[in-house]
Short mmCIF file of C-alpha atoms in Angstrom, two decimals:
data_model
loop_
_atom_site.label_atom_id
_atom_site.label_comp_id
_atom_site.label_asym_id
_atom_site.label_seq_id
_atom_site.Cartn_x
_atom_site.Cartn_y
_atom_site.Cartn_z
CA MET A 1 108.32 135.27 91.19
CA THR A 2 106.08 136.15 94.09
CA ALA A 3 106.43 134.79 97.61
CA ALA A 4 103.25 134.51 99.99
CA ARG A 5 101.97 132.55 102.92
CA LEU A 6 98.87 130.35 102.58
CA VAL A 7 97.08 130.22 105.92
CA HIS A 8 95.07 127.04 106.71
CA GLU A 9 92.36 127.64 109.13
CA GLU A 10 90.54 124.74 110.87
CA LEU A 11 87.68 124.59 113.37
CA SER A 12 87.85 121.47 115.58
CA GLU A 13 84.81 119.71 117.07
CA ASP A 14 85.62 121.26 120.44
CA GLY A 15 85.38 124.74 119.04
CA THR A 16 88.99 125.69 118.99
CA THR A 17 90.49 127.23 115.66
CA SER A 18 93.83 126.07 114.33
CA TYR A 19 95.99 128.00 112.03
CA LEU A 20 98.95 126.84 109.99
CA ASP A 21 101.05 129.24 107.84
CA ILE A 22 102.24 127.58 104.51
CA PRO A 23 104.98 129.27 102.45
CA VAL A 24 104.10 129.32 98.81
CA VAL A 25 105.68 131.00 95.67
CA GLU A 26 104.01 131.95 92.43
CA ILE A 27 105.99 131.16 89.24
CA ASP A 28 104.55 131.88 85.99
CA GLY A 29 100.81 132.07 87.25
CA LYS A 30 101.04 128.82 89.25
CA TRP A 31 101.47 128.54 92.96
CA TYR A 32 103.78 125.94 94.43
CA LEU A 33 104.77 124.85 98.09
CA ASP A 34 107.99 126.95 98.97
CA LEU A 35 110.18 124.02 100.38
CA GLU A 36 113.02 126.38 100.86
CA SER A 37 111.26 128.77 103.09
CA TRP A 38 109.63 125.83 105.03
CA ASP A 39 110.71 125.76 108.68
CA ASP A 40 109.95 123.08 111.37
CA ASP A 41 108.28 126.01 113.32
CA ASP A 42 105.75 126.41 110.33
CA SER A 43 104.39 122.81 110.96
CA ASP A 44 103.09 123.68 114.46
CA TYR A 45 99.61 124.61 114.79
CA ASP A 46 98.81 127.52 117.07
CA ASP A 47 95.96 126.00 119.15
CA ASP A 48 95.21 124.20 122.21
CA ASP A 49 95.40 120.57 121.00
CA GLU A 50 97.55 118.09 122.95
CA GLU A 51 101.06 117.47 121.57
CA GLU A 52 100.01 113.99 120.44
CA ASP A 53 97.51 115.29 118.00
CA ASP A 54 100.37 117.22 116.20
CA ASP A 55 101.21 114.24 113.99
CA GLU A 56 97.44 113.80 112.93
CA ASP A 57 97.34 117.55 112.20
CA PHE A 58 100.50 117.42 110.06
CA GLU A 59 99.16 114.31 108.09
CA GLU A 60 96.05 116.28 107.40
CA LEU A 61 98.08 119.22 106.20
CA GLU A 62 100.09 116.95 103.96
CA GLU A 63 96.99 115.68 102.26
CA LEU A 64 95.74 119.28 101.69
CA LEU A 65 98.93 120.35 100.14
CA GLU A 66 99.09 117.30 97.90
CA GLU A 67 95.42 118.02 96.76
CA GLY A 68 95.70 121.80 96.60
CA LEU A 69 99.12 122.81 95.43
CA ALA A 70 101.00 121.55 92.35
CA ALA A 71 104.41 120.15 92.76
CA ARG A 72 107.24 122.50 91.90
CA PRO A 73 109.43 121.60 88.67
CA PHE A 74 113.03 121.06 89.49
CA TYR A 75 116.43 119.79 88.34
CA GLY A 76 116.98 116.41 89.62
CA ILE A 77 120.05 114.01 89.65
CA TRP A 78 118.48 111.00 88.28
CA CYS A 79 119.98 107.66 89.31
CA TYR A 80 117.67 104.66 88.84
CA ALA A 81 114.45 103.64 87.35
CA SER A 82 112.28 100.50 87.76
CA LYS A 83 108.72 99.29 87.08
CA ASP A 84 108.78 97.96 90.68
CA SER A 85 108.10 100.54 93.34
CA ASP A 86 109.90 98.52 96.15
CA GLU A 87 113.07 98.21 94.09
CA ALA A 88 113.19 101.98 93.53
CA GLU A 89 112.47 102.64 97.29
CA SER A 90 115.51 100.27 98.34
CA TYR A 91 117.72 102.30 95.83
CA ALA A 92 116.56 105.55 97.29
CA GLU A 93 117.52 104.06 100.86
CA TYR A 94 120.95 103.15 99.51
CA LEU A 95 121.35 106.62 98.18
CA GLU A 96 120.91 108.20 101.68
CA SER A 97 124.60 107.56 102.20
CA VAL A 98 125.56 110.45 99.91
CA CYS A 99 122.46 112.77 99.69
CA GLU A 100 120.16 114.16 102.11
CA GLU A 101 116.81 113.60 100.39
CA PRO A 102 116.56 110.99 97.74
CA GLU A 103 113.18 110.59 96.49
CA VAL A 104 111.05 108.06 94.39
CA LEU A 105 108.65 109.70 91.88
CA LEU A 106 106.51 108.33 89.05
CA SER A 107 108.05 109.48 85.71
CA SER A 108 104.53 109.85 84.01
CA ASP A 109 103.59 112.44 86.63
CA TRP A 110 106.17 114.91 85.16
CA SER A 111 106.05 116.50 81.66
CA ASN A 112 109.86 116.13 80.88
CA LEU A 113 110.32 112.53 82.05
CA ASN A 114 109.42 109.25 80.51
CA SER A 115 105.60 109.35 79.78
CA GLU A 116 105.83 105.31 80.31
CA PRO A 117 105.33 104.92 84.03
CA TYR A 118 108.76 104.10 85.90
CA TYR A 119 109.50 104.52 89.41
CA VAL A 120 112.46 106.84 89.16
CA VAL A 121 115.04 107.86 91.94
CA THR A 122 116.45 111.42 92.18
CA ALA A 123 119.12 112.20 94.57
CA GLY A 124 117.53 115.51 95.14
CA ARG A 125 115.70 118.66 93.90
CA TYR A 126 117.49 121.55 92.76
CA GLU A 127 116.27 125.13 91.77
CA THR A 128 118.96 125.57 89.00
CA GLU A 129 120.78 123.33 86.76
CA GLU A 130 124.09 124.62 88.21
CA GLU A 131 123.16 123.64 91.51
CA ALA A 132 122.36 120.08 90.46
CA GLU A 133 125.70 119.81 88.50
CA GLU A 134 127.61 120.92 91.52
CA ALA A 135 126.17 118.05 93.51
CA LEU A 136 126.57 115.60 90.67
CA ASP A 137 130.15 114.21 91.27
CA GLU A 138 129.32 113.18 94.93
CA VAL A 139 126.24 111.22 93.69
CA GLN A 140 128.20 109.73 90.85
CA SER A 141 130.51 108.31 93.61
CA VAL A 142 127.79 105.65 94.35
CA CYS A 143 125.64 105.94 91.25
CA ASP A 144 128.03 105.85 88.16
CA GLY A 145 125.25 106.68 85.48
CA ALA A 146 123.74 109.69 87.41
CA TYR A 147 122.84 112.58 85.38
CA VAL A 148 121.15 116.06 85.62
CA LYS A 149 117.59 116.54 84.01
CA TYR A 150 114.72 118.95 84.45
CA SER A 151 111.67 117.43 85.72
CA GLY A 152 109.03 119.56 83.76
CA GLU A 153 105.68 120.46 85.12
CA TYR A 154 103.76 118.18 87.54
CA GLN A 155 101.01 116.64 85.72
CA GLY A 156 100.04 113.81 88.13
#
């Protein structure tokens, strides 16, 4: 595993240059966003823009990351699946009572999840199966059928 920082450089219409360091990690020849090394300070452009432009800048960065970096495989604690995205989003909001970052994903975007498209809810992303297993009991206190499963590679 190799860690690095991707530097995004942008020249604005007024001639100022913006820079943003993005932590990335190489695993088996593929580069992924390194969320564990991400720091709120990393999201600040180093330029002369007004503070109100920061949100726009960050939205642009998110688009770049979605387009240019594959999602990193992970172990998830899977709690819910639905054909309806609104139902899945509601369930994810309910899960916020026991976990920091519930997330709704499309199952067909991941190689080890159901190839039929379902909106699936994970109670979090974990680097190892052991980390996910450690968090499982707390999640099962509100989601009886929760289980740990590897996502596989992102293919969306």
